Amino acid sequence: MVWAHNSHVGDARATEVSADGQLTLGQLARERYGDEARLLGFSTYRGTVTAASEWGGIAERKTVQPGLPNSVEELMHETDKESFYVPMRDDDRVSADALDDVRWDARSG
């Protein structure tokens, strides 16, 4: 099981970072464990994180940019709940279809 930020549990092969030769925990777990892999992703609307600016660099406290207008992060932020869980399994009774929509407008660039 991998428990990390969405960008880390995602599969790099499905994004532009794969063109740079980058890997993600999600990709590595899926390649090694296939359907047995379980990945739990997190996102945030604002706050701080501890991260390095480059691979192997010194960890720094960084400010997270607020979620973009009309983004999924903004949608979740607007619930005014401190935390919650959105089940994403195909066989789950709760549908996450709304998260499939591209949520973009001119304000988000």
Short mmCIF file of N, CA, C and O in Angstrom, two decimals:
data_model
loop_
_atom_site.label_atom_id
_atom_site.label_comp_id
_atom_site.label_asym_id
_atom_site.label_seq_id
_atom_site.Cartn_x
_atom_site.Cartn_y
_atom_site.Cartn_z
N MET A 1 0.85 -1.18 0.00
CA MET A 1 0.00 0.00 0.00
C MET A 1 0.89 1.23 0.00
O MET A 1 1.89 1.28 0.69
N VAL A 2 0.51 2.20 -0.81
CA VAL A 2 1.21 3.48 -0.85
C VAL A 2 0.24 4.56 -0.42
O VAL A 2 -0.89 4.63 -0.92
N TRP A 3 0.65 5.39 0.51
CA TRP A 3 -0.17 6.47 1.05
C TRP A 3 0.65 7.74 0.87
O TRP A 3 1.65 7.95 1.54
N ALA A 4 0.27 8.59 -0.08
CA ALA A 4 1.08 9.77 -0.40
C ALA A 4 0.22 10.81 -1.11
O ALA A 4 -0.95 10.58 -1.41
N HIS A 5 0.82 11.95 -1.44
CA HIS A 5 0.14 12.99 -2.21
C HIS A 5 -0.22 12.44 -3.59
O HIS A 5 0.48 11.59 -4.15
N ASN A 6 -1.32 12.94 -4.14
CA ASN A 6 -1.81 12.46 -5.43
C ASN A 6 -0.73 12.40 -6.50
O ASN A 6 -0.67 11.46 -7.29
N SER A 7 0.12 13.40 -6.57
CA SER A 7 1.14 13.41 -7.63
C SER A 7 2.15 12.27 -7.45
O SER A 7 2.78 11.86 -8.42
N HIS A 8 2.28 11.73 -6.26
CA HIS A 8 3.22 10.64 -6.02
C HIS A 8 2.59 9.27 -6.25
O HIS A 8 3.27 8.33 -6.65
N VAL A 9 1.28 9.14 -5.99
CA VAL A 9 0.63 7.85 -6.20
C VAL A 9 0.10 7.71 -7.62
O VAL A 9 -0.29 6.63 -8.04
N GLY A 10 0.09 8.79 -8.37
CA GLY A 10 -0.31 8.71 -9.77
C GLY A 10 0.71 7.90 -10.55
O GLY A 10 1.81 7.59 -10.08
N ASP A 11 0.35 7.55 -11.75
CA ASP A 11 1.23 6.76 -12.62
C ASP A 11 1.92 7.70 -13.60
O ASP A 11 1.27 8.28 -14.46
N ALA A 12 3.23 7.85 -13.46
CA ALA A 12 3.98 8.79 -14.30
C ALA A 12 3.80 8.49 -15.78
O ALA A 12 3.87 9.40 -16.61
N ARG A 13 3.52 7.25 -16.13
CA ARG A 13 3.35 6.89 -17.54
C ARG A 13 2.14 7.58 -18.16
O ARG A 13 2.06 7.70 -19.39
N ALA A 14 1.24 8.07 -17.32
CA ALA A 14 0.03 8.74 -17.82
C ALA A 14 0.18 10.27 -17.81
O ALA A 14 -0.78 10.99 -18.07
N THR A 15 1.38 10.77 -17.54
CA THR A 15 1.59 12.22 -17.44
C THR A 15 2.81 12.64 -18.24
O THR A 15 3.58 11.81 -18.75
N GLU A 16 2.99 13.95 -18.31
CA GLU A 16 4.13 14.51 -19.06
C GLU A 16 5.47 14.24 -18.38
O GLU A 16 6.50 14.31 -19.03
N VAL A 17 5.50 13.93 -17.09
CA VAL A 17 6.78 13.72 -16.41
C VAL A 17 7.49 12.46 -16.90
O VAL A 17 8.70 12.35 -16.79
N SER A 18 6.74 11.53 -17.49
CA SER A 18 7.39 10.31 -18.00
C SER A 18 8.32 10.64 -19.16
O SER A 18 9.32 9.96 -19.36
N ALA A 19 8.02 11.70 -19.91
CA ALA A 19 8.88 12.11 -21.02
C ALA A 19 10.25 12.55 -20.51
O ALA A 19 11.25 12.45 -21.23
N ASP A 20 10.31 13.00 -19.26
CA ASP A 20 11.58 13.40 -18.64
C ASP A 20 12.29 12.24 -17.96
O ASP A 20 13.31 12.42 -17.32
N GLY A 21 11.68 11.05 -18.05
CA GLY A 21 12.27 9.87 -17.42
C GLY A 21 11.97 9.76 -15.94
O GLY A 21 12.56 8.94 -15.24
N GLN A 22 11.02 10.56 -15.44
CA GLN A 22 10.69 10.52 -14.02
C GLN A 22 9.76 9.35 -13.72
O GLN A 22 8.98 8.92 -14.57
N LEU A 23 9.86 8.85 -12.51
CA LEU A 23 9.03 7.77 -12.01
C LEU A 23 8.21 8.28 -10.83
O LEU A 23 8.56 9.29 -10.23
N THR A 24 7.14 7.58 -10.51
CA THR A 24 6.38 7.88 -9.30
C THR A 24 6.21 6.60 -8.50
O THR A 24 6.34 5.49 -9.04
N LEU A 25 5.92 6.76 -7.21
CA LEU A 25 5.65 5.59 -6.38
C LEU A 25 4.50 4.78 -6.94
O LEU A 25 4.52 3.55 -6.94
N GLY A 26 3.47 5.47 -7.44
CA GLY A 26 2.33 4.78 -8.01
C GLY A 26 2.70 3.91 -9.19
O GLY A 26 2.26 2.76 -9.31
N GLN A 27 3.53 4.43 -10.08
CA GLN A 27 3.97 3.65 -11.24
C GLN A 27 4.75 2.43 -10.80
O GLN A 27 4.50 1.31 -11.25
N LEU A 28 5.70 2.62 -9.89
CA LEU A 28 6.53 1.51 -9.43
C LEU A 28 5.70 0.43 -8.75
O LEU A 28 5.91 -0.76 -8.98
N ALA A 29 4.73 0.85 -7.92
CA ALA A 29 3.87 -0.12 -7.24
C ALA A 29 3.01 -0.88 -8.24
O ALA A 29 2.86 -2.11 -8.13
N ARG A 30 2.46 -0.18 -9.23
CA ARG A 30 1.62 -0.85 -10.23
C ARG A 30 2.43 -1.81 -11.09
O ARG A 30 1.95 -2.89 -11.44
N GLU A 31 3.65 -1.41 -11.44
CA GLU A 31 4.50 -2.30 -12.25
C GLU A 31 4.85 -3.57 -11.48
O GLU A 31 4.88 -4.66 -12.05
N ARG A 32 5.14 -3.42 -10.20
CA ARG A 32 5.58 -4.58 -9.42
C ARG A 32 4.42 -5.45 -8.92
O ARG A 32 4.51 -6.67 -8.92
N TYR A 33 3.33 -4.80 -8.45
CA TYR A 33 2.25 -5.53 -7.79
C TYR A 33 0.95 -5.59 -8.60
O TYR A 33 0.02 -6.27 -8.19
N GLY A 34 0.87 -4.89 -9.71
CA GLY A 34 -0.32 -4.94 -10.55
C GLY A 34 -1.59 -4.62 -9.80
O GLY A 34 -1.66 -3.64 -9.04
N ASP A 35 -2.60 -5.47 -9.97
CA ASP A 35 -3.90 -5.24 -9.34
C ASP A 35 -3.87 -5.42 -7.82
O ASP A 35 -4.84 -5.07 -7.15
N GLU A 36 -2.79 -5.95 -7.29
CA GLU A 36 -2.67 -6.10 -5.84
C GLU A 36 -2.25 -4.79 -5.17
O GLU A 36 -2.35 -4.66 -3.95
N ALA A 37 -1.76 -3.83 -5.94
CA ALA A 37 -1.33 -2.54 -5.38
C ALA A 37 -2.54 -1.75 -4.90
O ALA A 37 -3.58 -1.75 -5.55
N ARG A 38 -2.40 -1.09 -3.79
CA ARG A 38 -3.42 -0.20 -3.26
C ARG A 38 -2.76 1.14 -3.02
O ARG A 38 -1.77 1.24 -2.32
N LEU A 39 -3.32 2.19 -3.65
CA LEU A 39 -2.73 3.51 -3.58
C LEU A 39 -3.75 4.50 -3.06
O LEU A 39 -4.86 4.58 -3.57
N LEU A 40 -3.39 5.23 -2.01
CA LEU A 40 -4.28 6.19 -1.38
C LEU A 40 -3.67 7.57 -1.58
O LEU A 40 -2.59 7.86 -1.08
N GLY A 41 -4.36 8.42 -2.35
CA GLY A 41 -3.84 9.74 -2.66
C GLY A 41 -4.47 10.84 -1.83
O GLY A 41 -5.63 10.75 -1.45
N PHE A 42 -3.71 11.86 -1.56
CA PHE A 42 -4.17 13.02 -0.81
C PHE A 42 -3.95 14.28 -1.64
O PHE A 42 -3.03 14.36 -2.43
N SER A 43 -4.79 15.26 -1.38
CA SER A 43 -4.62 16.56 -2.02
C SER A 43 -4.83 17.61 -0.95
O SER A 43 -5.17 17.29 0.19
N THR A 44 -4.64 18.86 -1.32
CA THR A 44 -4.85 19.94 -0.36
C THR A 44 -5.23 21.20 -1.12
O THR A 44 -4.95 21.33 -2.30
N TYR A 45 -5.86 22.10 -0.42
CA TYR A 45 -6.25 23.38 -1.01
C TYR A 45 -5.21 24.45 -0.69
O TYR A 45 -4.93 25.32 -1.50
N ARG A 46 -4.64 24.39 0.50
CA ARG A 46 -3.60 25.36 0.90
C ARG A 46 -2.87 24.78 2.11
O ARG A 46 -3.26 23.76 2.66
N GLY A 47 -1.78 25.40 2.48
CA GLY A 47 -1.04 24.94 3.65
C GLY A 47 0.45 24.94 3.39
O GLY A 47 0.94 25.68 2.54
N THR A 48 1.16 24.08 4.11
CA THR A 48 2.61 23.96 3.94
C THR A 48 2.97 22.48 3.82
O THR A 48 2.24 21.61 4.30
N VAL A 49 4.11 22.23 3.20
CA VAL A 49 4.65 20.88 3.08
C VAL A 49 6.15 20.95 3.33
O VAL A 49 6.76 22.01 3.22
N THR A 50 6.73 19.81 3.66
CA THR A 50 8.18 19.70 3.74
C THR A 50 8.63 18.93 2.52
O THR A 50 8.18 17.80 2.29
N ALA A 51 9.47 19.56 1.70
CA ALA A 51 9.91 18.94 0.45
C ALA A 51 11.23 19.55 0.02
O ALA A 51 11.57 20.67 0.42
N ALA A 52 11.96 18.82 -0.80
CA ALA A 52 13.20 19.32 -1.37
C ALA A 52 12.90 19.90 -2.75
O ALA A 52 11.99 19.45 -3.44
N SER A 53 13.67 20.88 -3.16
CA SER A 53 13.48 21.48 -4.48
C SER A 53 14.01 20.60 -5.59
O SER A 53 13.62 20.74 -6.74
N GLU A 54 14.91 19.70 -5.25
CA GLU A 54 15.45 18.77 -6.24
C GLU A 54 15.70 17.43 -5.59
O GLU A 54 15.82 17.33 -4.36
N TRP A 55 15.75 16.38 -6.40
CA TRP A 55 15.95 15.03 -5.89
C TRP A 55 17.24 14.97 -5.07
O TRP A 55 18.29 15.41 -5.52
N GLY A 56 17.14 14.48 -3.85
CA GLY A 56 18.30 14.37 -2.98
C GLY A 56 18.67 15.67 -2.29
O GLY A 56 19.65 15.73 -1.55
N GLY A 57 17.89 16.73 -2.53
CA GLY A 57 18.19 18.03 -1.94
C GLY A 57 17.77 18.11 -0.48
O GLY A 57 17.18 17.18 0.08
N ILE A 58 18.05 19.24 0.12
CA ILE A 58 17.71 19.48 1.51
C ILE A 58 16.23 19.81 1.62
O ILE A 58 15.71 20.62 0.85
N ALA A 59 15.57 19.18 2.58
CA ALA A 59 14.14 19.42 2.79
C ALA A 59 13.92 20.84 3.29
O ALA A 59 14.68 21.36 4.11
N GLU A 60 12.88 21.46 2.79
CA GLU A 60 12.51 22.82 3.17
C GLU A 60 11.02 22.87 3.45
O GLU A 60 10.26 22.07 2.91
N ARG A 61 10.60 23.83 4.27
CA ARG A 61 9.16 24.06 4.47
C ARG A 61 8.70 24.97 3.34
O ARG A 61 9.23 26.06 3.16
N LYS A 62 7.70 24.51 2.58
CA LYS A 62 7.22 25.25 1.42
C LYS A 62 5.73 25.54 1.58
O LYS A 62 5.00 24.73 2.13
N THR A 63 5.31 26.67 1.06
CA THR A 63 3.90 27.04 1.08
C THR A 63 3.22 26.47 -0.15
O THR A 63 3.71 26.63 -1.28
N VAL A 64 2.11 25.78 0.06
CA VAL A 64 1.32 25.24 -1.04
C VAL A 64 0.49 26.37 -1.63
O VAL A 64 -0.17 27.11 -0.89
N GLN A 65 0.54 26.52 -2.95
CA GLN A 65 -0.29 27.52 -3.61
C GLN A 65 -1.76 27.14 -3.45
O GLN A 65 -2.10 25.96 -3.54
N PRO A 66 -2.64 28.10 -3.22
CA PRO A 66 -4.07 27.77 -3.10
C PRO A 66 -4.57 27.05 -4.36
O PRO A 66 -4.06 27.27 -5.45
N GLY A 67 -5.57 26.19 -4.18
CA GLY A 67 -6.15 25.48 -5.30
C GLY A 67 -6.62 26.44 -6.38
O GLY A 67 -7.09 27.55 -6.09
N LEU A 68 -6.50 26.02 -7.62
CA LEU A 68 -6.92 26.87 -8.74
C LEU A 68 -8.43 27.03 -8.78
O LEU A 68 -9.16 26.13 -8.36
N PRO A 69 -8.90 28.17 -9.28
CA PRO A 69 -10.35 28.33 -9.44
C PRO A 69 -10.93 27.19 -10.28
O PRO A 69 -10.34 26.81 -11.30
N ASN A 70 -12.04 26.65 -9.85
CA ASN A 70 -12.77 25.59 -10.55
C ASN A 70 -12.05 24.24 -10.54
O ASN A 70 -12.40 23.35 -11.29
N SER A 71 -11.03 24.09 -9.71
CA SER A 71 -10.30 22.82 -9.63
C SER A 71 -11.04 21.87 -8.69
O SER A 71 -11.93 22.26 -7.93
N VAL A 72 -10.67 20.60 -8.74
CA VAL A 72 -11.22 19.62 -7.81
C VAL A 72 -10.88 20.03 -6.38
O VAL A 72 -11.70 19.90 -5.47
N GLU A 73 -9.67 20.55 -6.17
CA GLU A 73 -9.28 21.00 -4.83
C GLU A 73 -10.21 22.11 -4.34
O GLU A 73 -10.61 22.12 -3.17
N GLU A 74 -10.57 23.05 -5.22
CA GLU A 74 -11.50 24.10 -4.81
C GLU A 74 -12.88 23.52 -4.52
O GLU A 74 -13.52 23.89 -3.54
N LEU A 75 -13.33 22.59 -5.35
CA LEU A 75 -14.62 21.94 -5.14
C LEU A 75 -14.67 21.29 -3.75
O LEU A 75 -15.63 21.46 -3.00
N MET A 76 -13.62 20.58 -3.40
CA MET A 76 -13.57 19.91 -2.09
C MET A 76 -13.47 20.94 -0.96
O MET A 76 -14.08 20.78 0.09
N HIS A 77 -12.70 22.00 -1.19
CA HIS A 77 -12.55 23.06 -0.19
C HIS A 77 -13.90 23.71 0.12
O HIS A 77 -14.20 24.04 1.27
N GLU A 78 -14.73 23.87 -0.91
CA GLU A 78 -16.02 24.52 -0.74
C GLU A 78 -17.00 23.71 0.11
O GLU A 78 -18.04 24.23 0.51
N THR A 79 -16.69 22.46 0.41
CA THR A 79 -17.56 21.67 1.30
C THR A 79 -17.48 22.18 2.74
O THR A 79 -18.35 21.85 3.54
N ASP A 80 -16.43 22.92 3.06
CA ASP A 80 -16.18 23.41 4.43
C ASP A 80 -15.95 22.29 5.43
O ASP A 80 -16.08 22.50 6.63
N LYS A 81 -15.63 21.10 4.97
CA LYS A 81 -15.28 20.00 5.87
C LYS A 81 -13.76 19.96 6.01
O LYS A 81 -13.04 20.14 5.04
N GLU A 82 -13.28 19.71 7.21
CA GLU A 82 -11.85 19.67 7.46
C GLU A 82 -11.19 18.51 6.73
O GLU A 82 -10.08 18.63 6.22
N SER A 83 -11.85 17.39 6.69
CA SER A 83 -11.33 16.22 5.98
C SER A 83 -12.49 15.29 5.63
O SER A 83 -13.53 15.32 6.28
N PHE A 84 -12.30 14.52 4.58
CA PHE A 84 -13.29 13.53 4.17
C PHE A 84 -12.64 12.56 3.20
O PHE A 84 -11.53 12.78 2.72
N TYR A 85 -13.35 11.51 2.90
CA TYR A 85 -12.87 10.42 2.06
C TYR A 85 -13.78 10.28 0.84
O TYR A 85 -15.00 10.30 0.99
N VAL A 86 -13.20 10.19 -0.34
CA VAL A 86 -13.98 9.95 -1.56
C VAL A 86 -13.59 8.57 -2.08
O VAL A 86 -12.49 8.38 -2.59
N PRO A 87 -14.47 7.58 -1.93
CA PRO A 87 -14.14 6.23 -2.42
C PRO A 87 -14.04 6.23 -3.93
O PRO A 87 -14.87 6.83 -4.61
N MET A 88 -13.04 5.57 -4.48
CA MET A 88 -12.80 5.62 -5.92
C MET A 88 -12.79 4.24 -6.58
O MET A 88 -12.44 4.13 -7.74
N ARG A 89 -13.15 3.19 -5.87
CA ARG A 89 -13.15 1.86 -6.46
C ARG A 89 -14.26 1.73 -7.48
O ARG A 89 -15.34 2.28 -7.31
N ASP A 90 -14.03 0.97 -8.54
CA ASP A 90 -15.03 0.77 -9.58
C ASP A 90 -16.28 0.11 -9.04
O ASP A 90 -17.38 0.36 -9.52
N ASP A 91 -16.16 -0.76 -8.03
CA ASP A 91 -17.31 -1.49 -7.53
C ASP A 91 -18.00 -0.79 -6.36
O ASP A 91 -18.90 -1.34 -5.75
N ASP A 92 -17.58 0.43 -6.05
CA ASP A 92 -18.15 1.14 -4.92
C ASP A 92 -19.52 1.70 -5.26
O ASP A 92 -19.77 2.09 -6.39
N ARG A 93 -20.41 1.76 -4.29
CA ARG A 93 -21.75 2.30 -4.51
C ARG A 93 -21.73 3.80 -4.74
O ARG A 93 -22.62 4.35 -5.36
N VAL A 94 -20.73 4.49 -4.22
CA VAL A 94 -20.63 5.94 -4.40
C VAL A 94 -19.88 6.20 -5.69
O VAL A 94 -18.78 5.72 -5.91
N SER A 95 -20.47 6.97 -6.57
CA SER A 95 -19.86 7.26 -7.85
C SER A 95 -18.93 8.45 -7.74
O SER A 95 -19.27 9.47 -7.15
N ALA A 96 -17.77 8.33 -8.31
CA ALA A 96 -16.82 9.44 -8.36
C ALA A 96 -16.77 10.02 -9.77
O ALA A 96 -15.82 10.69 -10.14
N ASP A 97 -17.82 9.77 -10.57
CA ASP A 97 -17.85 10.25 -11.95
C ASP A 97 -17.63 11.76 -12.05
O ASP A 97 -17.05 12.25 -13.01
N ALA A 98 -18.11 12.52 -11.07
CA ALA A 98 -17.97 13.98 -11.11
C ALA A 98 -16.51 14.40 -11.15
O ALA A 98 -16.17 15.46 -11.68
N LEU A 99 -15.63 13.57 -10.62
CA LEU A 99 -14.21 13.92 -10.62
C LEU A 99 -13.56 13.66 -11.97
O LEU A 99 -12.43 14.06 -12.20
N ASP A 100 -14.28 13.00 -12.89
CA ASP A 100 -13.75 12.77 -14.23
C ASP A 100 -13.85 14.01 -15.11
O ASP A 100 -13.14 14.14 -16.09
N ASP A 101 -14.72 14.95 -14.76
CA ASP A 101 -14.91 16.15 -15.57
C ASP A 101 -13.70 17.06 -15.47
O ASP A 101 -13.10 17.21 -14.40
N VAL A 102 -13.35 17.67 -16.60
CA VAL A 102 -12.30 18.70 -16.60
C VAL A 102 -12.92 19.94 -16.00
O VAL A 102 -13.94 20.43 -16.48
N ARG A 103 -12.35 20.43 -14.93
CA ARG A 103 -12.89 21.58 -14.22
C ARG A 103 -11.96 22.76 -14.46
O ARG A 103 -11.12 23.08 -13.65
N TRP A 104 -12.12 23.42 -15.58
CA TRP A 104 -11.23 24.51 -15.97
C TRP A 104 -12.05 25.68 -16.43
O TRP A 104 -13.11 25.52 -17.05
N ASP A 105 -11.60 26.87 -16.16
CA ASP A 105 -12.20 28.06 -16.76
C ASP A 105 -11.11 29.07 -17.01
O ASP A 105 -9.95 28.86 -16.67
N ALA A 106 -11.46 30.18 -17.62
CA ALA A 106 -10.48 31.19 -18.02
C ALA A 106 -9.70 31.75 -16.84
O ALA A 106 -8.55 32.15 -16.99
N ARG A 107 -10.28 31.75 -15.63
CA ARG A 107 -9.59 32.28 -14.46
C ARG A 107 -8.40 31.43 -14.05
O ARG A 107 -7.45 31.91 -13.44
N SER A 108 -8.42 30.13 -14.40
CA SER A 108 -7.35 29.24 -13.93
C SER A 108 -6.16 29.21 -14.88
O SER A 108 -5.19 28.54 -14.61
N GLY A 109 -6.23 29.92 -15.99
CA GLY A 109 -5.08 30.04 -16.88
C GLY A 109 -5.07 29.06 -17.95
O GLY A 109 -4.25 28.82 -18.71
#
